[in-house]
Amino acid sequence: MIEQYVLNLQEIDGGQVAVAGGKGAHLGELSRIEGIGVPGGFCVTTDAFRRIMAEAPSIDDRLDQLSRVKPDDRVAIRTLSAEIRRTIEGIAIPDDLAAAITRALAQRGEQAAYAVRSSATAEDLPTASFAGQQDTYLNVVGPTAVLQHVSRCWASLFTERAVTYRQRGGIDHRTVRMAVVVQRMVFPHAAGILFTADPVTGNRKVATVDAGFGLGEALVSGLVNPDVFKVREGEVVAKAIAAKQRAVHALPAGGTQEVAIDSRRQEEPALTDEQVVRLVQFGRGIEAHFGGPQDIEWCLVDDDFQIVQSRPITTLFPIPETGDQENHVYVSVGHQQMMTDPMRPLGLSMWRLTAMAPMHEAGGRLFVDVTRRLASPASRAGLLDVIGRGDPLVRDALQTVLDRGDFVPALPDAGPGGPPGAGGASAPIETDPAIVTELIERSQVSIAALERDIRTKTGPALLDFLSEAFEEHKRVLSDPLSMQVIMAGMEATWWLNDKLREWLGEKNAADTLTLSAPDNVTSEMGLALLDVADVIRPRPEVVAFLQGVGVEDEGFLDDLAKLAGGTEARDAIEAYLDRYGMRCVGEIDITRPRWRERPTTLVPVILDNVRNFEPGAAERRFEQGRQKAQDKEQDVLSRLRALPDGDRKADEAKRMIDRVRTFIGYREYPKYGIVSRYFVYKQALLAEAERLVQAGVLPEREDIFYLTFQELHDVVRSQQVDDRLVQRRKDAFRSYHALTPPRVLTSDGEAVTGAYRRDDVPAGALIGLPVSAGTIEGRARVILDLAEADLEPGDILVTTFTDPSWSPLFLGITGLVTEVGGLMTHGAVIAREYGLPAVVGVEQATRQIRDGQRIRVHGTDGYVEILP
C-alpha cells in the first residue's frame, strides 16, 4: 500500500493527472524532457487524499450543502469552505502514510529545504489553469513541518477562491482530488515567468519573460514590477527594466521574508539578453513537447535554469487550422452577425454549409480568411471601404496589419475568400416596390416547399435531403436580385448621408429618413408584440398569471386557456409564435432554443409592453415614424432648393430618398428567411435525434448538437456514436465561453484590436460608432440576457450585442449602446427604424457603464458620456 501514496517525479508522466494532479503530472513530464532541469522530488498521490477524506464522514454533509450554494453566495461559500478546511487540517495523518512521506524525505535529506505544492486534479488543464487557486509553501524544513504543510495543501482544495472557481466552471467538488508535490527547494539569483506566447496580444511567435531578483513569489504576489523582455525568432525585440525595490528570500530556519534590494542594483536587469534568449529556447522545447503555448515558472541558479512549473496558457484564443505555413488574416463572422458567443459543433457546421463564403472555426467561433483580398490592391480598397463603413474597428485592425508591410503577401489579382458583399459595384436596379414583394414571395414559396418535402424524410434519407436543401438555401441567399436590393438600399443611405452632410452640413440625415420604412420584418416583429400586449392588458387575471410564469414553465400556454380571457391571450401569443417563433437570441446557431421552443423568453417583454404602453401603440408608433420621415423629407428638399443649383440637388436627393425607403426595409428579410429555414431543419433533426434516443444510440437528443452535420449523418447511417467525442465537445464548448473572440485574428495567433483614432470627443467619453442620430439622456440598463429584461420608460439599453430577437425591447427604450455592431447590422437598422439614438462598438460598455447610472448617448457623433 505504501507505493501508491508516494511516487518519485520521474515515475510520473503527463497522463497521470488522476494520480498526481495537474501540477504533479506536468512536473513529472517536464523531468522527462532532455536538457530541462527540474528540482528533484516526489508526489503524495491522490490516494493519500482519499484516505484522509475517508477519516471525516462529516465532510460529505458539507459538500452536499456546498453543491446547492449559488456561485455568488460568498458568505455561504466562505463559511462552508472554512469548516471543511478546519476539518481536514485537524485529521491526524495515519502512521503508514506519514511513514511513506518521511521515508521519501530521508532519501533526499530530512533536514533539507523543500517546496510543498498543491496539485489538484482540476488544475493546469488545457481549458482551465486554476492558477493560484490552491496553496504552495516555500522553504519548508524538517519532516514535521513537511507533514503539516501537506495537510494544509489538502485543505487548500477548499479555499474560498478555489470553491468559487469550480462552481463557476460547473466542476463538481466531489470529483476533484488533491495530490501534493514535495520538491527540493532552490535558492535562485532570479526567478520569474515565461509565456511562450504573448499573453496580451496572443501572438504565438512572441515570447514574454517576466523576471525579478530572488524567489518568484515577489512577482506572483505583485510585490514588485518585473523586468519584461519580448523575444521573437531568437532575438530580444523589446525590454522594460523595472526598479525592483524588494525581493523575497529564503530564511535559514525555514520560511521566507521580504528584503530590500540595494539601491545600486534595483535598476539592473535580472537577466542578461543572452540568458533571456536561452530561457526562451528552453521554453520552445517545452512548448513543442506539450503541444501548445505554456506558462512556465523558472528559477536561475548559478547560470542554470530550473523549471518549477509549466501549464497551458488557457486565455489565448485558438488559431484556425489551415494545414499550411502561410500567413493568414481572419475577420470575425460573429461581429458581423451580432453573435460573438461560442457555437456548438452542429451550429458551426450548419452555418458553414449554408454560408456564401468559406469559413474557418476556432474557439467555437467562425472567421473569414481575407488574406487574398488584402493582398491585391484592387480588392483591398473595396474590402476596407465596405468594412470601414460597417465597423471602423475592424478596418483599423486590418490597416494595422497591412502597415507592418511584411505580413500580407502582395498579389496582382484578387482571390476568393472575402466576406459576402465586400466590394464590387452593384448593377443598376429600378426603384420599384414590386421587386421587394417578388423577393419576399420567392422566399416564402421556397420555405413552404421545404416544409412540405421534409415531412416524409427520416434516417439517412433525411440527411441526404438536407444536404440538397442546403444548396437551395444558398441559391436563395445568393439571388442576384436580392443582393442588388440590399446594396441599393445601403448605397442610397450612404449617398444621402455623404451628400446631405456636404450640402447642408447635417450628419446622419438618412437616420430620420428611414423611420417606419416598409417591409422591415424585424421592426414589424417588435410592433406585433405590442399588439399581443393589447390583447392581454385588459385581462387582469391573465396579467397576474404571466407575472408568476418562470423560465421553466414551458407549459404555460396550455394553462392560459383555463383563465378568464386566457383563450384570447393564448391565441394572440400563438399567432405571434407562428410568425416569429423561429427567432431567438444568437439565432445563427441552430442549437439555440427558439421562441417557439421556449416561449417563456417573451413573457418579460410582453409584461413590459403591458405596463409601459397604451392600447394601439403599435399603429401610432409606426405612423409617427412615417410622419417624421415625411416631414424630414420635405425639410431637406426645401433647404436644398434654396441652394445654388438647388433644383438638381433636390431632385437627386428625392430619387435617393425614394430609393432608400423602397429598399432599406428588405435588408432584414434574408436573415428572417435563413432562420425560418433553420427552424425547419432543426425540427426534423430533433425528431431524428429522438429516434436515435429510442434506439439506444444517444442518451439525450440534444447530444446531436455536439456533432457536426457530417458526423451526425454518419451516426444516423451507422447507428453508433462515440460518447467520448461528445463529452470532449461538451467540455470544450463550456471552456470557450471564457474566451473573448477578436474582431481580427492572424495566423500567428495575434488578436489585433482596432481603434477609432478620434480626438473630437470629450475627455472620459466612451467612443463608439454612430449608427442612429440624436442625443438622449437617461438611466442605463445593463442587460446581458433578454429574458431578464425589466425596463421602465426612458431607459437606455446597454448590452454586448443585439440581433433581431432583441428588437421587441427597442420599443420600450430611448437609446441603445452595444459593445459589438456596425452601421448595417440589425441592431443599428432597427434603432434607426424606431428613431433611437444609438452608439455601437463601444469596447467593454457593459463593464464601463454600471446598471442604473445616468448616461448621455450621442448617436449623431458616436460617443457616450457617463453623468455624475
JSON list of N, CA and C in Angstrom, two decimals, residues 625-664:
[
{"chain": "A", "resi": 625, "resn": "GLY", "atom": "N", "xyz": [-43.49, 57.51, -36.86]},
{"chain": "A", "resi": 625, "resn": "GLY", "atom": "CA", "xyz": [-42.22, 57.40, -37.57]},
{"chain": "A", "resi": 625, "resn": "GLY", "atom": "C", "xyz": [-42.35, 57.77, -39.03]},
{"chain": "A", "resi": 626, "resn": "ARG", "atom": "N", "xyz": [-43.42, 57.31, -39.65]},
{"chain": "A", "resi": 626, "resn": "ARG", "atom": "CA", "xyz": [-43.65, 57.62, -41.07]},
{"chain": "A", "resi": 626, "resn": "ARG", "atom": "C", "xyz": [-43.79, 59.13, -41.26]},
{"chain": "A", "resi": 627, "resn": "GLN", "atom": "N", "xyz": [-44.53, 59.78, -40.34]},
{"chain": "A", "resi": 627, "resn": "GLN", "atom": "CA", "xyz": [-44.76, 61.22, -40.44]},
{"chain": "A", "resi": 627, "resn": "GLN", "atom": "C", "xyz": [-43.45, 62.00, -40.24]},
{"chain": "A", "resi": 628, "resn": "LYS", "atom": "N", "xyz": [-42.62, 61.54, -39.26]},
{"chain": "A", "resi": 628, "resn": "LYS", "atom": "CA", "xyz": [-41.33, 62.20, -39.04]},
{"chain": "A", "resi": 628, "resn": "LYS", "atom": "C", "xyz": [-40.44, 62.10, -40.28]},
{"chain": "A", "resi": 629, "resn": "ALA", "atom": "N", "xyz": [-40.46, 60.94, -40.91]},
{"chain": "A", "resi": 629, "resn": "ALA", "atom": "CA", "xyz": [-39.65, 60.76, -42.12]},
{"chain": "A", "resi": 629, "resn": "ALA", "atom": "C", "xyz": [-40.16, 61.67, -43.23]},
{"chain": "A", "resi": 630, "resn": "GLN", "atom": "N", "xyz": [-41.49, 61.76, -43.35]},
{"chain": "A", "resi": 630, "resn": "GLN", "atom": "CA", "xyz": [-42.08, 62.61, -44.39]},
{"chain": "A", "resi": 630, "resn": "GLN", "atom": "C", "xyz": [-41.74, 64.09, -44.14]},
{"chain": "A", "resi": 631, "resn": "ASP", "atom": "N", "xyz": [-41.86, 64.50, -42.88]},
{"chain": "A", "resi": 631, "resn": "ASP", "atom": "CA", "xyz": [-41.52, 65.89, -42.54]},
{"chain": "A", "resi": 631, "resn": "ASP", "atom": "C", "xyz": [-40.05, 66.18, -42.82]},
{"chain": "A", "resi": 632, "resn": "LYS", "atom": "N", "xyz": [-39.21, 65.20, -42.48]},
{"chain": "A", "resi": 632, "resn": "LYS", "atom": "CA", "xyz": [-37.77, 65.38, -42.72]},
{"chain": "A", "resi": 632, "resn": "LYS", "atom": "C", "xyz": [-37.49, 65.50, -44.21]},
{"chain": "A", "resi": 633, "resn": "GLU", "atom": "N", "xyz": [-38.17, 64.69, -45.00]},
{"chain": "A", "resi": 633, "resn": "GLU", "atom": "CA", "xyz": [-38.00, 64.75, -46.44]},
{"chain": "A", "resi": 633, "resn": "GLU", "atom": "C", "xyz": [-38.35, 66.14, -46.97]},
{"chain": "A", "resi": 634, "resn": "GLN", "atom": "N", "xyz": [-39.49, 66.67, -46.54]},
{"chain": "A", "resi": 634, "resn": "GLN", "atom": "CA", "xyz": [-39.90, 68.00, -47.01]},
{"chain": "A", "resi": 634, "resn": "GLN", "atom": "C", "xyz": [-38.91, 69.07, -46.57]},
{"chain": "A", "resi": 635, "resn": "ASP", "atom": "N", "xyz": [-38.42, 68.94, -45.33]},
{"chain": "A", "resi": 635, "resn": "ASP", "atom": "CA", "xyz": [-37.46, 69.91, -44.80]},
{"chain": "A", "resi": 635, "resn": "ASP", "atom": "C", "xyz": [-36.16, 69.89, -45.62]},
{"chain": "A", "resi": 636, "resn": "VAL", "atom": "N", "xyz": [-35.66, 68.69, -45.86]},
{"chain": "A", "resi": 636, "resn": "VAL", "atom": "CA", "xyz": [-34.40, 68.56, -46.59]},
{"chain": "A", "resi": 636, "resn": "VAL", "atom": "C", "xyz": [-34.55, 69.09, -48.01]},
{"chain": "A", "resi": 637, "resn": "LEU", "atom": "N", "xyz": [-35.62, 68.72, -48.69]},
{"chain": "A", "resi": 637, "resn": "LEU", "atom": "CA", "xyz": [-35.80, 69.13, -50.08]},
{"chain": "A", "resi": 637, "resn": "LEU", "atom": "C", "xyz": [-35.96, 70.65, -50.21]},
{"chain": "A", "resi": 638, "resn": "SER", "atom": "N", "xyz": [-36.70, 71.24, -49.27]},
{"chain": "A", "resi": 638, "resn": "SER", "atom": "CA", "xyz": [-36.89, 72.70, -49.34]},
{"chain": "A", "resi": 638, "resn": "SER", "atom": "C", "xyz": [-35.57, 73.43, -49.08]},
{"chain": "A", "resi": 639, "resn": "ARG", "atom": "N", "xyz": [-34.78, 72.94, -48.17]},
{"chain": "A", "resi": 639, "resn": "ARG", "atom": "CA", "xyz": [-33.48, 73.56, -47.89]},
{"chain": "A", "resi": 639, "resn": "ARG", "atom": "C", "xyz": [-32.52, 73.39, -49.07]},
{"chain": "A", "resi": 640, "resn": "LEU", "atom": "N", "xyz": [-32.60, 72.24, -49.72]},
{"chain": "A", "resi": 640, "resn": "LEU", "atom": "CA", "xyz": [-31.74, 72.01, -50.88]},
{"chain": "A", "resi": 640, "resn": "LEU", "atom": "C", "xyz": [-32.10, 72.95, -52.03]},
{"chain": "A", "resi": 641, "resn": "ARG", "atom": "N", "xyz": [-33.40, 73.16, -52.23]},
{"chain": "A", "resi": 641, "resn": "ARG", "atom": "CA", "xyz": [-33.83, 74.01, -53.36]},
{"chain": "A", "resi": 641, "resn": "ARG", "atom": "C", "xyz": [-33.37, 75.47, -53.17]},
{"chain": "A", "resi": 642, "resn": "ALA", "atom": "N", "xyz": [-33.12, 75.85, -51.92]},
{"chain": "A", "resi": 642, "resn": "ALA", "atom": "CA", "xyz": [-32.66, 77.21, -51.65]},
{"chain": "A", "resi": 642, "resn": "ALA", "atom": "C", "xyz": [-31.17, 77.39, -51.94]},
{"chain": "A", "resi": 643, "resn": "LEU", "atom": "N", "xyz": [-30.48, 76.28, -52.25]},
{"chain": "A", "resi": 643, "resn": "LEU", "atom": "CA", "xyz": [-29.04, 76.35, -52.51]},
{"chain": "A", "resi": 643, "resn": "LEU", "atom": "C", "xyz": [-28.77, 76.64, -53.99]},
{"chain": "A", "resi": 644, "resn": "PRO", "atom": "N", "xyz": [-27.56, 77.09, -54.32]},
{"chain": "A", "resi": 644, "resn": "PRO", "atom": "CA", "xyz": [-27.18, 77.18, -55.73]},
{"chain": "A", "resi": 644, "resn": "PRO", "atom": "C", "xyz": [-27.32, 75.81, -56.39]},
{"chain": "A", "resi": 645, "resn": "ASP", "atom": "N", "xyz": [-27.86, 75.79, -57.60]},
{"chain": "A", "resi": 645, "resn": "ASP", "atom": "CA", "xyz": [-28.13, 74.53, -58.30]},
{"chain": "A", "resi": 645, "resn": "ASP", "atom": "C", "xyz": [-29.04, 73.64, -57.46]},
{"chain": "A", "resi": 646, "resn": "GLY", "atom": "N", "xyz": [-29.96, 74.29, -56.70]},
{"chain": "A", "resi": 646, "resn": "GLY", "atom": "CA", "xyz": [-30.77, 73.58, -55.71]},
{"chain": "A", "resi": 646, "resn": "GLY", "atom": "C", "xyz": [-31.77, 72.61, -56.30]},
{"chain": "A", "resi": 647, "resn": "ASP", "atom": "N", "xyz": [-32.35, 72.92, -57.44]},
{"chain": "A", "resi": 647, "resn": "ASP", "atom": "CA", "xyz": [-33.36, 72.02, -58.01]},
{"chain": "A", "resi": 647, "resn": "ASP", "atom": "C", "xyz": [-32.72, 70.67, -58.37]},
{"chain": "A", "resi": 648, "resn": "ARG", "atom": "N", "xyz": [-31.53, 70.74, -58.97]},
{"chain": "A", "resi": 648, "resn": "ARG", "atom": "CA", "xyz": [-30.86, 69.48, -59.32]},
{"chain": "A", "resi": 648, "resn": "ARG", "atom": "C", "xyz": [-30.55, 68.66, -58.06]},
{"chain": "A", "resi": 649, "resn": "LYS", "atom": "N", "xyz": [-30.02, 69.34, -57.04]},
{"chain": "A", "resi": 649, "resn": "LYS", "atom": "CA", "xyz": [-29.68, 68.64, -55.80]},
{"chain": "A", "resi": 649, "resn": "LYS", "atom": "C", "xyz": [-30.92, 68.05, -55.14]},
{"chain": "A", "resi": 650, "resn": "ALA", "atom": "N", "xyz": [-32.00, 68.82, -55.14]},
{"chain": "A", "resi": 650, "resn": "ALA", "atom": "CA", "xyz": [-33.24, 68.33, -54.54]},
{"chain": "A", "resi": 650, "resn": "ALA", "atom": "C", "xyz": [-33.79, 67.14, -55.31]},
{"chain": "A", "resi": 651, "resn": "ASP", "atom": "N", "xyz": [-33.71, 67.20, -56.64]},
{"chain": "A", "resi": 651, "resn": "ASP", "atom": "CA", "xyz": [-34.21, 66.08, -57.46]},
{"chain": "A", "resi": 651, "resn": "ASP", "atom": "C", "xyz": [-33.38, 64.81, -57.20]},
{"chain": "A", "resi": 652, "resn": "GLU", "atom": "N", "xyz": [-32.06, 64.97, -57.12]},
{"chain": "A", "resi": 652, "resn": "GLU", "atom": "CA", "xyz": [-31.21, 63.81, -56.85]},
{"chain": "A", "resi": 652, "resn": "GLU", "atom": "C", "xyz": [-31.52, 63.24, -55.46]},
{"chain": "A", "resi": 653, "resn": "ALA", "atom": "N", "xyz": [-31.66, 64.13, -54.48]},
{"chain": "A", "resi": 653, "resn": "ALA", "atom": "CA", "xyz": [-31.96, 63.68, -53.12]},
{"chain": "A", "resi": 653, "resn": "ALA", "atom": "C", "xyz": [-33.31, 62.97, -53.06]},
{"chain": "A", "resi": 654, "resn": "LYS", "atom": "N", "xyz": [-34.30, 63.51, -53.78]},
{"chain": "A", "resi": 654, "resn": "LYS", "atom": "CA", "xyz": [-35.63, 62.89, -53.80]},
{"chain": "A", "resi": 654, "resn": "LYS", "atom": "C", "xyz": [-35.55, 61.47, -54.36]},
{"chain": "A", "resi": 655, "resn": "ARG", "atom": "N", "xyz": [-34.77, 61.30, -55.45]},
{"chain": "A", "resi": 655, "resn": "ARG", "atom": "CA", "xyz": [-34.63, 59.96, -56.02]},
{"chain": "A", "resi": 655, "resn": "ARG", "atom": "C", "xyz": [-34.00, 59.00, -55.00]},
{"chain": "A", "resi": 656, "resn": "MET", "atom": "N", "xyz": [-33.02, 59.48, -54.27]},
{"chain": "A", "resi": 656, "resn": "MET", "atom": "CA", "xyz": [-32.34, 58.62, -53.30]},
{"chain": "A", "resi": 656, "resn": "MET", "atom": "C", "xyz": [-33.24, 58.35, -52.07]},
{"chain": "A", "resi": 657, "resn": "ILE", "atom": "N", "xyz": [-34.03, 59.33, -51.67]},
{"chain": "A", "resi": 657, "resn": "ILE", "atom": "CA", "xyz": [-34.95, 59.11, -50.54]},
{"chain": "A", "resi": 657, "resn": "ILE", "atom": "C", "xyz": [-35.98, 58.05, -50.93]},
{"chain": "A", "resi": 658, "resn": "ASP", "atom": "N", "xyz": [-36.52, 58.16, -52.12]},
{"chain": "A", "resi": 658, "resn": "ASP", "atom": "CA", "xyz": [-37.48, 57.14, -52.57]},
{"chain": "A", "resi": 658, "resn": "ASP", "atom": "C", "xyz": [-36.82, 55.77, -52.63]},
{"chain": "A", "resi": 659, "resn": "ARG", "atom": "N", "xyz": [-35.59, 55.78, -53.07]},
{"chain": "A", "resi": 659, "resn": "ARG", "atom": "CA", "xyz": [-34.85, 54.51, -53.21]},
{"chain": "A", "resi": 659, "resn": "ARG", "atom": "C", "xyz": [-34.59, 53.87, -51.85]},
{"chain": "A", "resi": 660, "resn": "VAL", "atom": "N", "xyz": [-34.15, 54.67, -50.89]},
{"chain": "A", "resi": 660, "resn": "VAL", "atom": "CA", "xyz": [-33.83, 54.11, -49.58]},
{"chain": "A", "resi": 660, "resn": "VAL", "atom": "C", "xyz": [-35.11, 53.62, -48.89]},
{"chain": "A", "resi": 661, "resn": "ARG", "atom": "N", "xyz": [-36.21, 54.36, -49.04]},
{"chain": "A", "resi": 661, "resn": "ARG", "atom": "CA", "xyz": [-37.46, 53.93, -48.39]},
{"chain": "A", "resi": 661, "resn": "ARG", "atom": "C", "xyz": [-38.04, 52.69, -49.07]},
{"chain": "A", "resi": 662, "resn": "THR", "atom": "N", "xyz": [-37.77, 52.53, -50.34]},
{"chain": "A", "resi": 662, "resn": "THR", "atom": "CA", "xyz": [-38.26, 51.34, -51.05]},
{"chain": "A", "resi": 662, "resn": "THR", "atom": "C", "xyz": [-37.47, 50.09, -50.67]},
{"chain": "A", "resi": 663, "resn": "PHE", "atom": "N", "xyz": [-36.16, 50.24, -50.50]},
{"chain": "A", "resi": 663, "resn": "PHE", "atom": "CA", "xyz": [-35.31, 49.05, -50.39]},
{"chain": "A", "resi": 663, "resn": "PHE", "atom": "C", "xyz": [-34.74, 48.77, -49.00]},
{"chain": "A", "resi": 664, "resn": "ILE", "atom": "N", "xyz": [-34.63, 49.78, -48.11]},
{"chain": "A", "resi": 664, "resn": "ILE", "atom": "CA", "xyz": [-33.88, 49.56, -46.88]},
{"chain": "A", "resi": 664, "resn": "ILE", "atom": "C", "xyz": [-34.56, 48.56, -45.95]}
]
